[in-house]
Amino acid sequence: MNFKEIIQEIYQQINNIDDKGQLASYIPELANIDSEKFGIHISTIDQVNFGLGNCYDKFSIQSIAKVLSLSLAYSILGEKIWERLGVEPSGTAFNSLVQLEADNGIPRNPFINAGAIVVSDILLSNLENPKEDFLAFVRSISNNSELNYSNKIASSEKSAGFRNTALCNFIKSFGNIQNKPSDVLDFYFDLCSLEMNCKELSELFLFLANNGCKINDNNLILTKSQSKRINALMQTCGFYDESGEFAFKVGLPGKSGVGGGIIAIHPNQYVIAVWSPKLNTKGNSYKGMRFLEEFTTESQLSIF
Ligand code: DON
């Protein structure tokens, strides 16, 4: 099966559709992005790489970074991490506050903002230099010392981060945040500001298609069981209140970000990264979702 041909064909098709999405203007700096950008890159376990369009332009990966922060926190705490986080889909928006009161400050899952803020708190408690150590972790998985945060995006998000501030303070009131909320939020905004292109993203996430193991040197990032569980969480919670729709239409574990990026993983086969900045009403890339739906339909390379 020639997936390069399929990707080329679908890329042309989706490039021409009417994009009904909107840029994520609640982070002021994200409203300045060229909304016409569209990139795709696939990396397979057996080291085939193929990309199209703006696949070498860096963008803000936003919530996709939550998979990386969870991976590091899970590798440090092991199963104890689930004392502070749930593993259920929330069925609510990524930045929702509503369930926290009833759930006593335990976020439903690590990918909603509430959960990712608790993961940031865990890393703050366990890393000597959280900002530097987290970046070193990401660089070491990807063998790419060029990867970096964007100070511009981080401070833009901080200047308008009232909802995340509310979430962090609210969780702290239940005792599920141990550090100073302003420190936790600074770190959370930094990790969301990581910048990468589609090629870097698809290569970086190969460890989750490879049972937690780095492709090049077989270094274990996560155990096989941890890798399975993170894929399961991406499948059930990676797209917030559109997770069911993504499973239904695309049929792969994945994670979106409000910068317009999506990664999708086929365990034991490949990782595909898509970037198109305009978002649907659920906060997920409009064209990205459409592309992946067509890709797994045409190629029949979904996990189901
Ligand atoms: O906290 C926020 O709102 C952003 N830094 C991340 C949100 C995000 O990417 C949600 N994803 N679709």
PDB file of C-alpha atoms and ligand atoms in Angstrom:
ATOM      1  CA  MET A   1       0.000   0.000   0.000  1.00  0.00           C
ATOM      2  CA  ASN A   2       1.459   3.353  -1.018  1.00  0.00           C
ATOM      3  CA  PHE A   3       0.586   5.747   1.772  1.00  0.00           C
ATOM      4  CA  LYS A   4       2.628   8.573   0.178  1.00  0.00           C
ATOM      5  CA  GLU A   5       0.229   8.660  -2.763  1.00  0.00           C
ATOM      6  CA  ILE A   6      -2.754   8.586  -0.432  1.00  0.00           C
ATOM      7  CA  ILE A   7      -1.333  11.457   1.642  1.00  0.00           C
ATOM      8  CA  GLN A   8      -0.629  13.517  -1.488  1.00  0.00           C
ATOM      9  CA  GLU A   9      -4.128  13.012  -2.794  1.00  0.00           C
ATOM     10  CA  ILE A  10      -5.887  13.810   0.486  1.00  0.00           C
ATOM     11  CA  TYR A  11      -3.615  16.810   1.080  1.00  0.00           C
ATOM     12  CA  GLN A  12      -4.771  18.367  -2.219  1.00  0.00           C
ATOM     13  CA  GLN A  13      -8.369  17.555  -1.467  1.00  0.00           C
ATOM     14  CA  ILE A  14      -8.391  19.005   2.082  1.00  0.00           C
ATOM     15  CA  ASN A  15      -6.258  22.000   1.077  1.00  0.00           C
ATOM     16  CA  ASN A  16      -9.103  23.110  -1.165  1.00  0.00           C
ATOM     17  CA  ILE A  17     -12.016  22.777   1.243  1.00  0.00           C
ATOM     18  CA  ASP A  18     -13.689  25.765   2.854  1.00  0.00           C
ATOM     19  CA  ASP A  19     -12.023  25.990   6.276  1.00  0.00           C
ATOM     20  CA  LYS A  20     -14.822  26.681   8.740  1.00  0.00           C
ATOM     21  CA  GLY A  21     -12.441  27.028  11.691  1.00  0.00           C
ATOM     22  CA  GLN A  22     -11.232  30.076  13.664  1.00  0.00           C
ATOM     23  CA  LEU A  23      -7.821  30.942  15.126  1.00  0.00           C
ATOM     24  CA  ALA A  24      -7.447  30.529  18.912  1.00  0.00           C
ATOM     25  CA  SER A  25      -7.506  34.246  19.706  1.00  0.00           C
ATOM     26  CA  TYR A  26      -7.822  33.788  23.490  1.00  0.00           C
ATOM     27  CA  ILE A  27      -4.012  33.551  23.445  1.00  0.00           C
ATOM     28  CA  PRO A  28      -3.329  36.917  21.733  1.00  0.00           C
ATOM     29  CA  GLU A  29      -0.104  35.793  20.037  1.00  0.00           C
ATOM     30  CA  LEU A  30      -1.844  32.802  18.385  1.00  0.00           C
ATOM     31  CA  ALA A  31      -4.168  35.189  16.552  1.00  0.00           C
ATOM     32  CA  ASN A  32      -1.144  36.449  14.536  1.00  0.00           C
ATOM     33  CA  ILE A  33      -0.438  33.101  12.864  1.00  0.00           C
ATOM     34  CA  ASP A  34      -0.884  32.706   9.105  1.00  0.00           C
ATOM     35  CA  SER A  35      -4.166  30.789   9.101  1.00  0.00           C
ATOM     36  CA  GLU A  36      -3.481  29.243   5.661  1.00  0.00           C
ATOM     37  CA  LYS A  37      -0.569  27.092   6.850  1.00  0.00           C
ATOM     38  CA  PHE A  38      -1.110  23.376   6.327  1.00  0.00           C
ATOM     39  CA  GLY A  39       1.522  20.725   6.943  1.00  0.00           C
ATOM     40  CA  ILE A  40       1.595  16.937   7.304  1.00  0.00           C
ATOM     41  CA  HIS A  41       4.382  14.546   8.273  1.00  0.00           C
ATOM     42  CA  ILE A  42       4.378  10.793   8.839  1.00  0.00           C
ATOM     43  CA  SER A  43       7.145   8.753  10.505  1.00  0.00           C
ATOM     44  CA  THR A  44       6.967   4.994  10.659  1.00  0.00           C
ATOM     45  CA  ILE A  45       8.501   2.497  13.058  1.00  0.00           C
ATOM     46  CA  ASP A  46      10.627   1.153  10.213  1.00  0.00           C
ATOM     47  CA  GLN A  47      12.017   4.663   9.632  1.00  0.00           C
ATOM     48  CA  VAL A  48      10.083   5.792   6.585  1.00  0.00           C
ATOM     49  CA  ASN A  49       9.538   9.565   6.665  1.00  0.00           C
ATOM     50  CA  PHE A  50       7.325  11.616   4.407  1.00  0.00           C
ATOM     51  CA  GLY A  51       6.014  15.174   4.626  1.00  0.00           C
ATOM     52  CA  LEU A  52       4.067  17.734   2.632  1.00  0.00           C
ATOM     53  CA  GLY A  53       3.132  21.416   2.717  1.00  0.00           C
ATOM     54  CA  ASN A  54       4.314  23.476   5.711  1.00  0.00           C
ATOM     55  CA  CYS A  55       5.741  20.421   7.471  1.00  0.00           C
ATOM     56  CA  TYR A  56       9.026  22.213   8.266  1.00  0.00           C
ATOM     57  CA  ASP A  57       7.466  25.367   9.794  1.00  0.00           C
ATOM     58  CA  LYS A  58       7.562  25.464  13.572  1.00  0.00           C
ATOM     59  CA  PHE A  59       4.359  26.192  15.476  1.00  0.00           C
ATOM     60  CA  SER A  60       3.147  26.276  19.070  1.00  0.00           C
ATOM     61  CA  ILE A  61       2.309  22.686  20.040  1.00  0.00           C
ATOM     62  CA  GLN A  62       0.223  23.797  23.054  1.00  0.00           C
ATOM     63  CA  SER A  63      -1.728  20.876  24.578  1.00  0.00           C
ATOM     64  CA  ILE A  64       0.205  18.269  22.608  1.00  0.00           C
ATOM     65  CA  ALA A  65       2.959  18.969  25.174  1.00  0.00           C
ATOM     66  CA  LYS A  66       0.635  17.579  27.882  1.00  0.00           C
ATOM     67  CA  VAL A  67       1.453  14.056  26.592  1.00  0.00           C
ATOM     68  CA  LEU A  68       5.154  14.737  27.133  1.00  0.00           C
ATOM     69  CA  SER A  69       4.730  16.217  30.621  1.00  0.00           C
ATOM     70  CA  LEU A  70       2.515  13.264  31.578  1.00  0.00           C
ATOM     71  CA  SER A  71       5.127  10.833  30.216  1.00  0.00           C
ATOM     72  CA  LEU A  72       7.847  12.373  32.363  1.00  0.00           C
ATOM     73  CA  ALA A  73       5.664  12.596  35.506  1.00  0.00           C
ATOM     74  CA  TYR A  74       4.431   8.992  35.021  1.00  0.00           C
ATOM     75  CA  SER A  75       7.988   7.718  34.623  1.00  0.00           C
ATOM     76  CA  ILE A  76       8.895   9.435  37.910  1.00  0.00           C
ATOM     77  CA  LEU A  77       5.853   8.615  40.089  1.00  0.00           C
ATOM     78  CA  GLY A  78       4.654   5.353  38.548  1.00  0.00           C
ATOM     79  CA  GLU A  79       1.109   4.272  39.464  1.00  0.00           C
ATOM     80  CA  LYS A  80       0.991   6.703  42.429  1.00  0.00           C
ATOM     81  CA  ILE A  81       0.254   9.420  39.870  1.00  0.00           C
ATOM     82  CA  TRP A  82      -3.364   8.180  39.648  1.00  0.00           C
ATOM     83  CA  GLU A  83      -3.973   9.185  43.274  1.00  0.00           C
ATOM     84  CA  ARG A  84      -4.024  12.762  42.001  1.00  0.00           C
ATOM     85  CA  LEU A  85      -5.580  12.364  38.537  1.00  0.00           C
ATOM     86  CA  GLY A  86      -8.494  10.474  37.016  1.00  0.00           C
ATOM     87  CA  VAL A  87      -8.514   8.471  33.780  1.00  0.00           C
ATOM     88  CA  GLU A  88     -12.045   9.205  32.564  1.00  0.00           C
ATOM     89  CA  PRO A  89     -13.055  11.338  29.599  1.00  0.00           C
ATOM     90  CA  SER A  90     -14.529  14.591  30.908  1.00  0.00           C
ATOM     91  CA  GLY A  91     -17.089  15.257  28.181  1.00  0.00           C
ATOM     92  CA  THR A  92     -16.451  18.955  28.842  1.00  0.00           C
ATOM     93  CA  ALA A  93     -14.317  21.668  27.226  1.00  0.00           C
ATOM     94  CA  PHE A  94     -10.544  21.586  27.741  1.00  0.00           C
ATOM     95  CA  ASN A  95     -10.607  24.568  30.122  1.00  0.00           C
ATOM     96  CA  SER A  96     -13.759  23.708  32.069  1.00  0.00           C
ATOM     97  CA  LEU A  97     -14.052  24.230  35.843  1.00  0.00           C
ATOM     98  CA  VAL A  98     -17.418  22.589  36.385  1.00  0.00           C
ATOM     99  CA  GLN A  99     -16.516  19.027  37.471  1.00  0.00           C
ATOM    100  CA  LEU A 100     -13.743  19.929  39.891  1.00  0.00           C
ATOM    101  CA  GLU A 101     -16.081  20.880  42.762  1.00  0.00           C
ATOM    102  CA  ALA A 102     -17.928  17.535  42.695  1.00  0.00           C
ATOM    103  CA  ASP A 103     -14.654  15.626  42.164  1.00  0.00           C
ATOM    104  CA  ASN A 104     -12.887  17.276  45.148  1.00  0.00           C
ATOM    105  CA  GLY A 105     -10.170  18.820  43.019  1.00  0.00           C
ATOM    106  CA  ILE A 106      -9.120  15.568  41.282  1.00  0.00           C
ATOM    107  CA  PRO A 107      -9.155  16.375  37.530  1.00  0.00           C
ATOM    108  CA  ARG A 108     -10.981  13.799  35.404  1.00  0.00           C
ATOM    109  CA  ASN A 109      -7.888  13.121  33.276  1.00  0.00           C
ATOM    110  CA  PRO A 110      -4.349  14.454  32.635  1.00  0.00           C
ATOM    111  CA  PHE A 111      -5.211  16.136  29.296  1.00  0.00           C
ATOM    112  CA  ILE A 112      -7.852  18.669  30.337  1.00  0.00           C
ATOM    113  CA  ASN A 113      -6.171  21.849  31.550  1.00  0.00           C
ATOM    114  CA  ALA A 114      -6.966  21.012  35.205  1.00  0.00           C
ATOM    115  CA  GLY A 115      -5.151  17.676  34.847  1.00  0.00           C
ATOM    116  CA  ALA A 116      -2.170  19.124  33.025  1.00  0.00           C
ATOM    117  CA  ILE A 117      -1.829  21.764  35.766  1.00  0.00           C
ATOM    118  CA  VAL A 118      -1.651  18.981  38.399  1.00  0.00           C
ATOM    119  CA  VAL A 119       0.978  17.197  36.239  1.00  0.00           C
ATOM    120  CA  SER A 120       2.949  20.474  36.137  1.00  0.00           C
ATOM    121  CA  ASP A 121       2.769  20.650  39.940  1.00  0.00           C
ATOM    122  CA  ILE A 122       4.085  17.063  40.176  1.00  0.00           C
ATOM    123  CA  LEU A 123       7.026  17.926  37.910  1.00  0.00           C
ATOM    124  CA  LEU A 124       7.746  21.092  39.901  1.00  0.00           C
ATOM    125  CA  SER A 125       8.002  18.972  43.074  1.00  0.00           C
ATOM    126  CA  ASN A 126      10.199  16.316  41.464  1.00  0.00           C
ATOM    127  CA  LEU A 127      12.604  18.167  39.150  1.00  0.00           C
ATOM    128  CA  GLU A 128      15.507  20.263  40.317  1.00  0.00           C
ATOM    129  CA  ASN A 129      15.197  22.795  37.470  1.00  0.00           C
ATOM    130  CA  PRO A 130      11.745  22.078  36.032  1.00  0.00           C
ATOM    131  CA  LYS A 131      11.897  24.291  32.943  1.00  0.00           C
ATOM    132  CA  GLU A 132      15.398  23.156  31.926  1.00  0.00           C
ATOM    133  CA  ASP A 133      14.924  19.507  32.935  1.00  0.00           C
ATOM    134  CA  PHE A 134      11.648  19.137  31.020  1.00  0.00           C
ATOM    135  CA  LEU A 135      13.210  20.631  27.904  1.00  0.00           C
ATOM    136  CA  ALA A 136      16.205  18.301  28.287  1.00  0.00           C
ATOM    137  CA  PHE A 137      13.779  15.345  28.508  1.00  0.00           C
ATOM    138  CA  VAL A 138      12.004  16.379  25.276  1.00  0.00           C
ATOM    139  CA  ARG A 139      15.311  17.036  23.503  1.00  0.00           C
ATOM    140  CA  SER A 140      16.699  13.679  24.584  1.00  0.00           C
ATOM    141  CA  ILE A 141      13.696  11.728  23.237  1.00  0.00           C
ATOM    142  CA  SER A 142      13.963  13.510  19.914  1.00  0.00           C
ATOM    143  CA  ASN A 143      17.785  13.724  19.703  1.00  0.00           C
ATOM    144  CA  ASN A 144      17.194  17.347  18.741  1.00  0.00           C
ATOM    145  CA  SER A 145      18.939  20.020  20.791  1.00  0.00           C
ATOM    146  CA  GLU A 146      17.259  22.781  18.755  1.00  0.00           C
ATOM    147  CA  LEU A 147      13.806  22.272  20.292  1.00  0.00           C
ATOM    148  CA  ASN A 148      12.752  25.151  22.504  1.00  0.00           C
ATOM    149  CA  TYR A 149      10.029  27.109  24.264  1.00  0.00           C
ATOM    150  CA  SER A 150       8.669  30.362  22.861  1.00  0.00           C
ATOM    151  CA  ASN A 151       8.911  33.112  25.489  1.00  0.00           C
ATOM    152  CA  LYS A 152       6.642  35.251  23.337  1.00  0.00           C
ATOM    153  CA  ILE A 153       3.823  32.677  23.351  1.00  0.00           C
ATOM    154  CA  ALA A 154       4.299  31.832  27.050  1.00  0.00           C
ATOM    155  CA  SER A 155       4.044  35.465  28.148  1.00  0.00           C
ATOM    156  CA  SER A 156       1.131  36.094  25.789  1.00  0.00           C
ATOM    157  CA  GLU A 157      -0.775  33.193  27.350  1.00  0.00           C
ATOM    158  CA  LYS A 158       0.185  34.327  30.845  1.00  0.00           C
ATOM    159  CA  SER A 159      -1.167  37.829  30.182  1.00  0.00           C
ATOM    160  CA  ALA A 160      -4.607  36.359  29.446  1.00  0.00           C
ATOM    161  CA  GLY A 161      -4.507  33.181  31.552  1.00  0.00           C
ATOM    162  CA  PHE A 162      -7.346  34.026  33.945  1.00  0.00           C
ATOM    163  CA  ARG A 163      -9.167  30.719  33.539  1.00  0.00           C
ATOM    164  CA  ASN A 164      -6.032  28.624  34.137  1.00  0.00           C
ATOM    165  CA  THR A 165      -5.258  30.801  37.176  1.00  0.00           C
ATOM    166  CA  ALA A 166      -8.764  30.099  38.478  1.00  0.00           C
ATOM    167  CA  LEU A 167      -8.330  26.345  37.857  1.00  0.00           C
ATOM    168  CA  CYS A 168      -4.974  26.226  39.652  1.00  0.00           C
ATOM    169  CA  ASN A 169      -6.215  28.159  42.692  1.00  0.00           C
ATOM    170  CA  PHE A 170      -9.388  26.077  42.858  1.00  0.00           C
ATOM    171  CA  ILE A 171      -7.432  22.786  42.780  1.00  0.00           C
ATOM    172  CA  LYS A 172      -5.049  24.179  45.411  1.00  0.00           C
ATOM    173  CA  SER A 173      -8.057  24.804  47.707  1.00  0.00           C
ATOM    174  CA  PHE A 174      -8.661  21.009  47.667  1.00  0.00           C
ATOM    175  CA  GLY A 175      -4.998  20.300  48.470  1.00  0.00           C
ATOM    176  CA  ASN A 176      -4.146  18.803  45.058  1.00  0.00           C
ATOM    177  CA  ILE A 177      -1.545  21.485  44.215  1.00  0.00           C
ATOM    178  CA  GLN A 178       1.562  21.464  46.433  1.00  0.00           C
ATOM    179  CA  ASN A 179       3.564  24.365  45.028  1.00  0.00           C
ATOM    180  CA  LYS A 180       2.868  28.094  44.698  1.00  0.00           C
ATOM    181  CA  PRO A 181       0.111  28.510  42.041  1.00  0.00           C
ATOM    182  CA  SER A 182       2.067  31.230  40.220  1.00  0.00           C
ATOM    183  CA  ASP A 183       5.093  28.900  39.884  1.00  0.00           C
ATOM    184  CA  VAL A 184       2.908  26.013  38.680  1.00  0.00           C
ATOM    185  CA  LEU A 185       1.229  28.255  36.095  1.00  0.00           C
ATOM    186  CA  ASP A 186       4.511  29.740  34.842  1.00  0.00           C
ATOM    187  CA  PHE A 187       5.785  26.212  34.199  1.00  0.00           C
ATOM    188  CA  TYR A 188       2.487  25.136  32.597  1.00  0.00           C
ATOM    189  CA  PHE A 189       2.546  28.142  30.236  1.00  0.00           C
ATOM    190  CA  ASP A 190       6.169  27.396  29.358  1.00  0.00           C
ATOM    191  CA  LEU A 191       5.520  23.786  28.444  1.00  0.00           C
ATOM    192  CA  CYS A 192       2.497  24.727  26.320  1.00  0.00           C
ATOM    193  CA  SER A 193       4.737  27.177  24.431  1.00  0.00           C
ATOM    194  CA  LEU A 194       7.052  24.451  23.048  1.00  0.00           C
ATOM    195  CA  GLU A 195       7.554  24.922  19.316  1.00  0.00           C
ATOM    196  CA  MET A 196       8.056  22.171  16.749  1.00  0.00           C
ATOM    197  CA  ASN A 197       7.318  21.388  13.140  1.00  0.00           C
ATOM    198  CA  CYS A 198       5.308  18.378  11.908  1.00  0.00           C
ATOM    199  CA  LYS A 199       8.472  16.410  11.085  1.00  0.00           C
ATOM    200  CA  GLU A 200       9.918  16.961  14.571  1.00  0.00           C
ATOM    201  CA  LEU A 201       6.581  16.067  16.158  1.00  0.00           C
ATOM    202  CA  SER A 202       6.043  12.826  14.262  1.00  0.00           C
ATOM    203  CA  GLU A 203       9.616  11.693  14.986  1.00  0.00           C
ATOM    204  CA  LEU A 204       9.420  12.671  18.667  1.00  0.00           C
ATOM    205  CA  PHE A 205       6.216  10.734  19.352  1.00  0.00           C
ATOM    206  CA  LEU A 206       7.478   7.489  17.800  1.00  0.00           C
ATOM    207  CA  PHE A 207       8.354   6.223  21.303  1.00  0.00           C
ATOM    208  CA  LEU A 208       4.611   5.923  21.976  1.00  0.00           C
ATOM    209  CA  ALA A 209       4.185   3.834  18.819  1.00  0.00           C
ATOM    210  CA  ASN A 210       7.129   1.697  19.938  1.00  0.00           C
ATOM    211  CA  ASN A 211       5.974   0.469  23.382  1.00  0.00           C
ATOM    212  CA  GLY A 212       7.655   3.365  25.207  1.00  0.00           C
ATOM    213  CA  CYS A 213      11.050   2.759  23.608  1.00  0.00           C
ATOM    214  CA  LYS A 214      13.126   5.286  21.637  1.00  0.00           C
ATOM    215  CA  ILE A 215      13.519   4.174  18.019  1.00  0.00           C
ATOM    216  CA  ASN A 216      17.214   4.869  17.463  1.00  0.00           C
ATOM    217  CA  ASP A 217      18.884   3.548  20.594  1.00  0.00           C
ATOM    218  CA  ASN A 218      16.137   1.427  22.232  1.00  0.00           C
ATOM    219  CA  ASN A 219      16.269   3.612  25.350  1.00  0.00           C
ATOM    220  CA  LEU A 220      13.212   2.986  27.519  1.00  0.00           C
ATOM    221  CA  ILE A 221      11.233   6.227  28.117  1.00  0.00           C
ATOM    222  CA  LEU A 222       8.180   4.426  29.522  1.00  0.00           C
ATOM    223  CA  THR A 223       7.393   0.805  30.306  1.00  0.00           C
ATOM    224  CA  LYS A 224       5.231  -1.082  27.819  1.00  0.00           C
ATOM    225  CA  SER A 225       2.285  -0.866  30.220  1.00  0.00           C
ATOM    226  CA  GLN A 226       2.747   2.908  30.746  1.00  0.00           C
ATOM    227  CA  SER A 227       2.941   3.439  26.983  1.00  0.00           C
ATOM    228  CA  LYS A 228      -0.256   1.410  26.511  1.00  0.00           C
ATOM    229  CA  ARG A 229      -2.015   3.502  29.161  1.00  0.00           C
ATOM    230  CA  ILE A 230      -0.946   6.842  27.682  1.00  0.00           C
ATOM    231  CA  ASN A 231      -2.193   5.679  24.262  1.00  0.00           C
ATOM    232  CA  ALA A 232      -5.476   4.636  25.912  1.00  0.00           C
ATOM    233  CA  LEU A 233      -5.818   8.086  27.498  1.00  0.00           C
ATOM    234  CA  MET A 234      -5.111   9.776  24.154  1.00  0.00           C
ATOM    235  CA  GLN A 235      -7.776   7.591  22.582  1.00  0.00           C
ATOM    236  CA  THR A 236     -10.411   8.416  25.206  1.00  0.00           C
ATOM    237  CA  CYS A 237      -9.473  11.963  26.313  1.00  0.00           C
ATOM    238  CA  GLY A 238      -7.120  13.487  23.705  1.00  0.00           C
ATOM    239  CA  PHE A 239      -9.750  15.679  22.049  1.00  0.00           C
ATOM    240  CA  TYR A 240     -11.796  16.726  25.103  1.00  0.00           C
ATOM    241  CA  ASP A 241     -15.520  16.686  24.307  1.00  0.00           C
ATOM    242  CA  GLU A 242     -14.703  15.630  20.754  1.00  0.00           C
ATOM    243  CA  SER A 243     -12.768  12.492  21.767  1.00  0.00           C
ATOM    244  CA  GLY A 244     -15.613  10.153  20.853  1.00  0.00           C
ATOM    245  CA  GLU A 245     -15.948  11.841  17.476  1.00  0.00           C
ATOM    246  CA  PHE A 246     -12.200  11.497  16.803  1.00  0.00           C
ATOM    247  CA  ALA A 247     -12.261   7.788  17.767  1.00  0.00           C
ATOM    248  CA  PHE A 248     -15.339   7.294  15.595  1.00  0.00           C
ATOM    249  CA  LYS A 249     -14.019   9.102  12.528  1.00  0.00           C
ATOM    250  CA  VAL A 250     -10.254   8.550  12.741  1.00  0.00           C
ATOM    251  CA  GLY A 251      -9.808   5.508  14.992  1.00  0.00           C
ATOM    252  CA  LEU A 252      -6.371   6.317  16.431  1.00  0.00           C
ATOM    253  CA  PRO A 253      -5.027   7.561  19.773  1.00  0.00           C
ATOM    254  CA  GLY A 254      -4.182  11.232  19.325  1.00  0.00           C
ATOM    255  CA  LYS A 255      -3.760  14.646  20.882  1.00  0.00           C
ATOM    256  CA  SER A 256      -4.624  18.115  19.681  1.00  0.00           C
ATOM    257  CA  GLY A 257      -3.393  21.595  20.585  1.00  0.00           C
ATOM    258  CA  VAL A 258      -4.965  25.031  20.142  1.00  0.00           C
ATOM    259  CA  GLY A 259      -1.998  26.000  17.941  1.00  0.00           C
ATOM    260  CA  GLY A 260      -3.732  23.803  15.310  1.00  0.00           C
ATOM    261  CA  GLY A 261      -1.489  20.761  15.610  1.00  0.00           C
ATOM    262  CA  ILE A 262      -2.638  17.145  15.996  1.00  0.00           C
ATOM    263  CA  ILE A 263      -0.571  14.013  16.482  1.00  0.00           C
ATOM    264  CA  ALA A 264      -2.108  10.592  15.907  1.00  0.00           C
ATOM    265  CA  ILE A 265      -0.420   7.307  16.742  1.00  0.00           C
ATOM    266  CA  HIS A 266      -0.852   3.832  15.330  1.00  0.00           C
ATOM    267  CA  PRO A 267       0.937   1.606  17.873  1.00  0.00           C
ATOM    268  CA  ASN A 268       3.609  -0.563  16.248  1.00  0.00           C
ATOM    269  CA  GLN A 269       3.238   1.259  12.916  1.00  0.00           C
ATOM    270  CA  TYR A 270       3.438   5.029  12.620  1.00  0.00           C
ATOM    271  CA  VAL A 271       2.930   8.563  13.959  1.00  0.00           C
ATOM    272  CA  ILE A 272       1.330  11.254  11.838  1.00  0.00           C
ATOM    273  CA  ALA A 273       1.444  14.985  12.650  1.00  0.00           C
ATOM    274  CA  VAL A 274      -0.870  17.514  11.023  1.00  0.00           C
ATOM    275  CA  TRP A 275      -0.918  21.293  11.396  1.00  0.00           C
ATOM    276  CA  SER A 276      -3.577  23.723  10.276  1.00  0.00           C
ATOM    277  CA  PRO A 277      -4.208  26.622  12.680  1.00  0.00           C
ATOM    278  CA  LYS A 278      -7.946  27.234  12.348  1.00  0.00           C
ATOM    279  CA  LEU A 279      -9.929  25.366  15.024  1.00  0.00           C
ATOM    280  CA  ASN A 280     -13.435  23.948  15.108  1.00  0.00           C
ATOM    281  CA  THR A 281     -15.841  24.873  17.911  1.00  0.00           C
ATOM    282  CA  LYS A 282     -14.333  22.179  20.190  1.00  0.00           C
ATOM    283  CA  GLY A 283     -10.846  23.687  19.899  1.00  0.00           C
ATOM    284  CA  ASN A 284      -9.399  21.066  17.497  1.00  0.00           C
ATOM    285  CA  SER A 285      -7.886  21.803  14.059  1.00  0.00           C
ATOM    286  CA  TYR A 286     -10.703  21.804  11.490  1.00  0.00           C
ATOM    287  CA  LYS A 287      -8.611  20.675   8.524  1.00  0.00           C
ATOM    288  CA  GLY A 288      -6.438  18.430  10.689  1.00  0.00           C
ATOM    289  CA  MET A 289      -9.448  16.402  11.822  1.00  0.00           C
ATOM    290  CA  ARG A 290     -10.762  16.191   8.248  1.00  0.00           C
ATOM    291  CA  PHE A 291      -7.363  15.116   6.908  1.00  0.00           C
ATOM    292  CA  LEU A 292      -6.937  12.325   9.449  1.00  0.00           C
ATOM    293  CA  GLU A 293     -10.463  11.052   8.905  1.00  0.00           C
ATOM    294  CA  GLU A 294      -9.783  10.746   5.172  1.00  0.00           C
ATOM    295  CA  PHE A 295      -6.320   9.277   5.756  1.00  0.00           C
ATOM    296  CA  THR A 296      -7.403   6.347   7.948  1.00  0.00           C
ATOM    297  CA  THR A 297     -10.453   5.754   5.745  1.00  0.00           C
ATOM    298  CA  GLU A 298      -8.462   5.624   2.509  1.00  0.00           C
ATOM    299  CA  SER A 299      -5.436   3.767   3.877  1.00  0.00           C
ATOM    300  CA  GLN A 300      -7.454   1.540   6.254  1.00  0.00           C
ATOM    301  CA  LEU A 301      -4.644   2.085   8.744  1.00  0.00           C
ATOM    302  CA  SER A 302      -6.650   2.670  11.908  1.00  0.00           C
ATOM    303  CA  ILE A 303      -6.431   0.511  15.034  1.00  0.00           C
ATOM    304  CA  PHE A 304     -10.005  -0.752  14.625  1.00  0.00           C
TER     305      PHE A 304
HETATM  306  O1  DON B   1      -4.105  26.239  28.677  1.00  0.00           O
HETATM  307  C1  DON B   1      -4.443  26.522  27.539  1.00  0.00           C
HETATM  308  O2  DON B   1      -5.527  26.994  27.288  1.00  0.00           O
HETATM  309  C2  DON B   1      -3.454  26.237  26.412  1.00  0.00           C
HETATM  310  N1  DON B   1      -2.110  26.482  26.833  1.00  0.00           N
HETATM  311  C3  DON B   1      -3.556  24.837  25.945  1.00  0.00           C
HETATM  312  C4  DON B   1      -4.930  24.482  25.475  1.00  0.00           C
HETATM  313  C5  DON B   1      -4.969  23.524  24.335  1.00  0.00           C
HETATM  314  O3  DON B   1      -4.087  23.422  23.512  1.00  0.00           O
HETATM  315  C6  DON B   1      -6.216  22.777  24.210  1.00  0.00           C
HETATM  316  N2  DON B   1      -6.167  21.910  23.071  1.00  0.00           N
HETATM  317  N3  DON B   1      -6.841  21.663  22.185  1.00  0.00           N
END
